[in-house]
Tab-separated table of C-alpha atoms in Angstrom:
chain	number	residue	atom	x	y	z
A	257	MET	CA	-0.024	-0.026	0.011
A	258	PRO	CA	1.405	3.473	-0.886
A	259	LEU	CA	2.609	5.677	1.850
A	260	ILE	CA	0.774	8.600	0.349
A	261	GLN	CA	-2.448	8.217	-1.657
A	262	TRP	CA	-2.947	11.230	-3.933
A	263	ASP	CA	-6.520	12.591	-3.927
A	264	ASP	CA	-8.344	15.763	-4.627
A	265	LYS	CA	-7.842	17.051	-1.017
A	266	LEU	CA	-4.111	17.430	-1.956
A	267	SER	CA	-4.983	19.489	-5.102
A	268	VAL	CA	-3.996	23.207	-5.066
A	269	ASN	CA	-6.105	23.755	-8.309
A	270	VAL	CA	-3.016	24.631	-10.357
A	271	GLU	CA	-2.414	21.926	-12.889
A	272	GLU	CA	1.344	22.192	-13.249
A	273	ILE	CA	1.835	22.268	-9.485
A	274	ASP	CA	-0.527	19.458	-8.881
A	275	LYS	CA	1.350	17.236	-11.433
A	276	GLN	CA	4.657	18.088	-9.798
A	277	HIS	CA	3.092	17.129	-6.314
A	278	GLN	CA	1.825	13.870	-7.799
A	279	LYS	CA	5.444	13.199	-8.939
A	280	LEU	CA	6.822	13.931	-5.504
A	281	VAL	CA	4.185	11.524	-3.998
A	282	GLN	CA	5.214	8.877	-6.498
A	283	VAL	CA	8.862	9.273	-5.725
A	284	ILE	CA	8.245	8.975	-1.958
A	285	ASN	CA	6.047	5.933	-2.547
A	286	GLU	CA	8.898	4.420	-4.726
A	287	LEU	CA	11.332	4.956	-1.937
A	288	GLN	CA	9.031	3.403	0.660
A	289	GLU	CA	8.539	0.295	-1.543
A	290	ALA	CA	12.201	-0.039	-2.268
A	291	MET	CA	12.910	0.237	1.537
A	292	GLN	CA	10.228	-2.379	2.291
A	293	ASN	CA	11.659	-4.788	-0.423
A	294	ARG	CA	15.081	-4.273	1.148
A	295	LYS	CA	16.605	-2.911	-2.032
A	296	GLY	CA	20.358	-2.079	-1.852
A	297	ASN	CA	21.621	1.254	-0.981
A	298	GLU	CA	22.462	1.892	-4.630
A	299	VAL	CA	18.705	1.711	-5.642
A	300	LEU	CA	17.708	3.634	-2.556
A	301	GLY	CA	20.493	6.293	-3.302
A	302	LYS	CA	19.156	6.703	-6.812
A	303	ILE	CA	15.550	7.255	-5.657
A	304	ILE	CA	16.755	9.701	-3.000
A	305	GLU	CA	18.684	11.603	-5.562
A	306	GLU	CA	15.606	11.738	-7.794
A	307	MET	CA	13.449	13.034	-4.981
A	308	VAL	CA	16.012	15.782	-3.970
A	309	GLY	CA	16.379	16.908	-7.575
A	310	TYR	CA	12.677	16.933	-8.269
A	311	ALA	CA	11.907	18.802	-4.992
A	312	ARG	CA	14.409	21.437	-6.045
A	313	THR	CA	12.706	21.724	-9.467
A	314	HIS	CA	9.304	21.965	-7.955
A	315	PHE	CA	10.278	24.589	-5.446
A	316	LYS	CA	11.783	26.681	-8.211
A	317	THR	CA	8.474	26.501	-10.098
A	318	GLU	CA	6.469	27.617	-7.061
A	319	GLU	CA	8.869	30.465	-6.237
A	320	ALA	CA	8.905	31.680	-9.839
A	321	TYR	CA	5.106	32.000	-9.541
A	322	PHE	CA	5.552	33.753	-6.186
A	323	ASP	CA	7.786	36.297	-7.790
A	324	LYS	CA	5.662	36.672	-10.949
A	325	PHE	CA	2.467	37.409	-9.113
A	326	GLY	CA	3.756	39.053	-5.967
A	327	TYR	CA	2.592	36.445	-3.615
A	328	PRO	CA	2.524	38.061	-0.122
A	329	GLU	CA	3.564	34.975	1.844
A	330	ALA	CA	6.502	34.243	-0.512
A	331	ASP	CA	9.190	34.783	2.082
A	332	SER	CA	8.002	32.430	4.698
A	333	HIS	CA	7.085	29.872	1.989
A	334	LYS	CA	10.555	30.046	0.504
A	335	LYS	CA	11.924	29.627	4.092
A	336	GLU	CA	10.019	26.288	4.408
A	337	HIS	CA	11.491	25.109	1.096
A	338	ALA	CA	15.027	26.072	2.176
A	339	GLU	CA	14.695	24.185	5.539
A	340	PHE	CA	13.318	21.184	3.782
A	341	MET	CA	16.099	21.117	1.259
A	342	LYS	CA	18.725	21.545	3.951
A	343	LYS	CA	17.304	18.624	5.966
A	344	VAL	CA	17.028	16.236	2.955
A	345	SER	CA	20.383	17.294	1.656
A	346	ASP	CA	21.963	16.554	5.028
A	347	PHE	CA	20.059	13.192	5.106
A	348	LYS	CA	21.442	12.336	1.599
A	349	LYS	CA	25.001	13.201	2.540
A	350	ASP	CA	24.834	10.962	5.636
A	351	PHE	CA	23.112	8.242	3.585
A	352	ASP	CA	25.788	8.469	0.869
A	353	ALA	CA	28.613	8.358	3.463
A	354	GLY	CA	27.018	5.263	5.087
A	355	ARG	CA	26.382	7.050	8.421
A	356	ILE	CA	22.579	6.361	8.313
A	357	GLY	CA	20.173	4.117	6.572
A	358	LEU	CA	16.786	4.767	5.273
A	359	SER	CA	14.352	4.411	8.246
A	360	VAL	CA	10.608	4.495	9.083
A	361	GLU	CA	11.259	7.811	10.866
A	362	VAL	CA	12.889	9.296	7.616
A	363	MET	CA	9.950	8.003	5.431
A	364	ASN	CA	7.466	9.481	7.935
A	365	PHE	CA	9.266	12.719	7.927
A	366	LEU	CA	9.077	12.944	4.112
A	367	SER	CA	5.467	11.934	3.740
A	368	ASP	CA	4.360	14.009	6.730
A	369	TRP	CA	6.233	17.089	5.503
A	370	LEU	CA	4.834	16.763	1.856
A	371	LYS	CA	1.273	16.217	3.013
A	372	ASN	CA	1.418	19.021	5.634
A	373	HIS	CA	3.186	21.355	3.328
A	374	ILE	CA	0.573	20.838	0.536
A	375	MET	CA	-2.355	20.971	2.893
A	376	GLY	CA	-1.033	23.990	4.727
A	377	SER	CA	1.344	26.398	2.972
A	378	ASP	CA	0.484	25.383	-0.579
A	379	LYS	CA	-3.297	25.514	-0.111
A	380	ASN	CA	-2.771	29.019	1.052
A	381	TYR	CA	-1.632	30.169	-2.441
A	382	SER	CA	-4.206	28.223	-4.376
A	383	SER	CA	-7.018	30.931	-4.550
A	384	PHE	CA	-4.334	33.728	-4.962
A	385	PHE	CA	-2.848	32.000	-8.001
A	386	ASN	CA	-6.336	31.185	-9.350
A	387	GLN	CA	-7.335	34.819	-9.020
A	388	LYS	CA	-4.257	35.823	-11.054
A	389	GLY	CA	-5.474	33.416	-13.795
A	390	LEU	CA	-3.061	30.509	-13.040
A	391	LYS	CA	-4.974	27.229	-13.115
């Protein structure tokens, strides 16, 4: 069973961003499945790399829209992105160096952060972007 199940509650009503969120959900679910199937660190490392890279791309998309439309909560939202990237980058470094493995706690952090971020901070910009014509 997937760690995160995508449904309309997670939609921010912006097609491009919803598609990116769905991809992040997919990658987290792939990571969880690989961990459950006891895949080697090489496989896990590649999935982690994909997640970090895709999160970076996704955050750049959101932040470009913040700047384009003058989103009033941009600074605090960008700070959340930066904190997440620091945490997962540190995790990836430790994983790559063999200091830590993939754990249930890490998977819970990733899924909880994504769900809470979408349902909280991202939902806050939904109507703002829609009013600016972004759908």
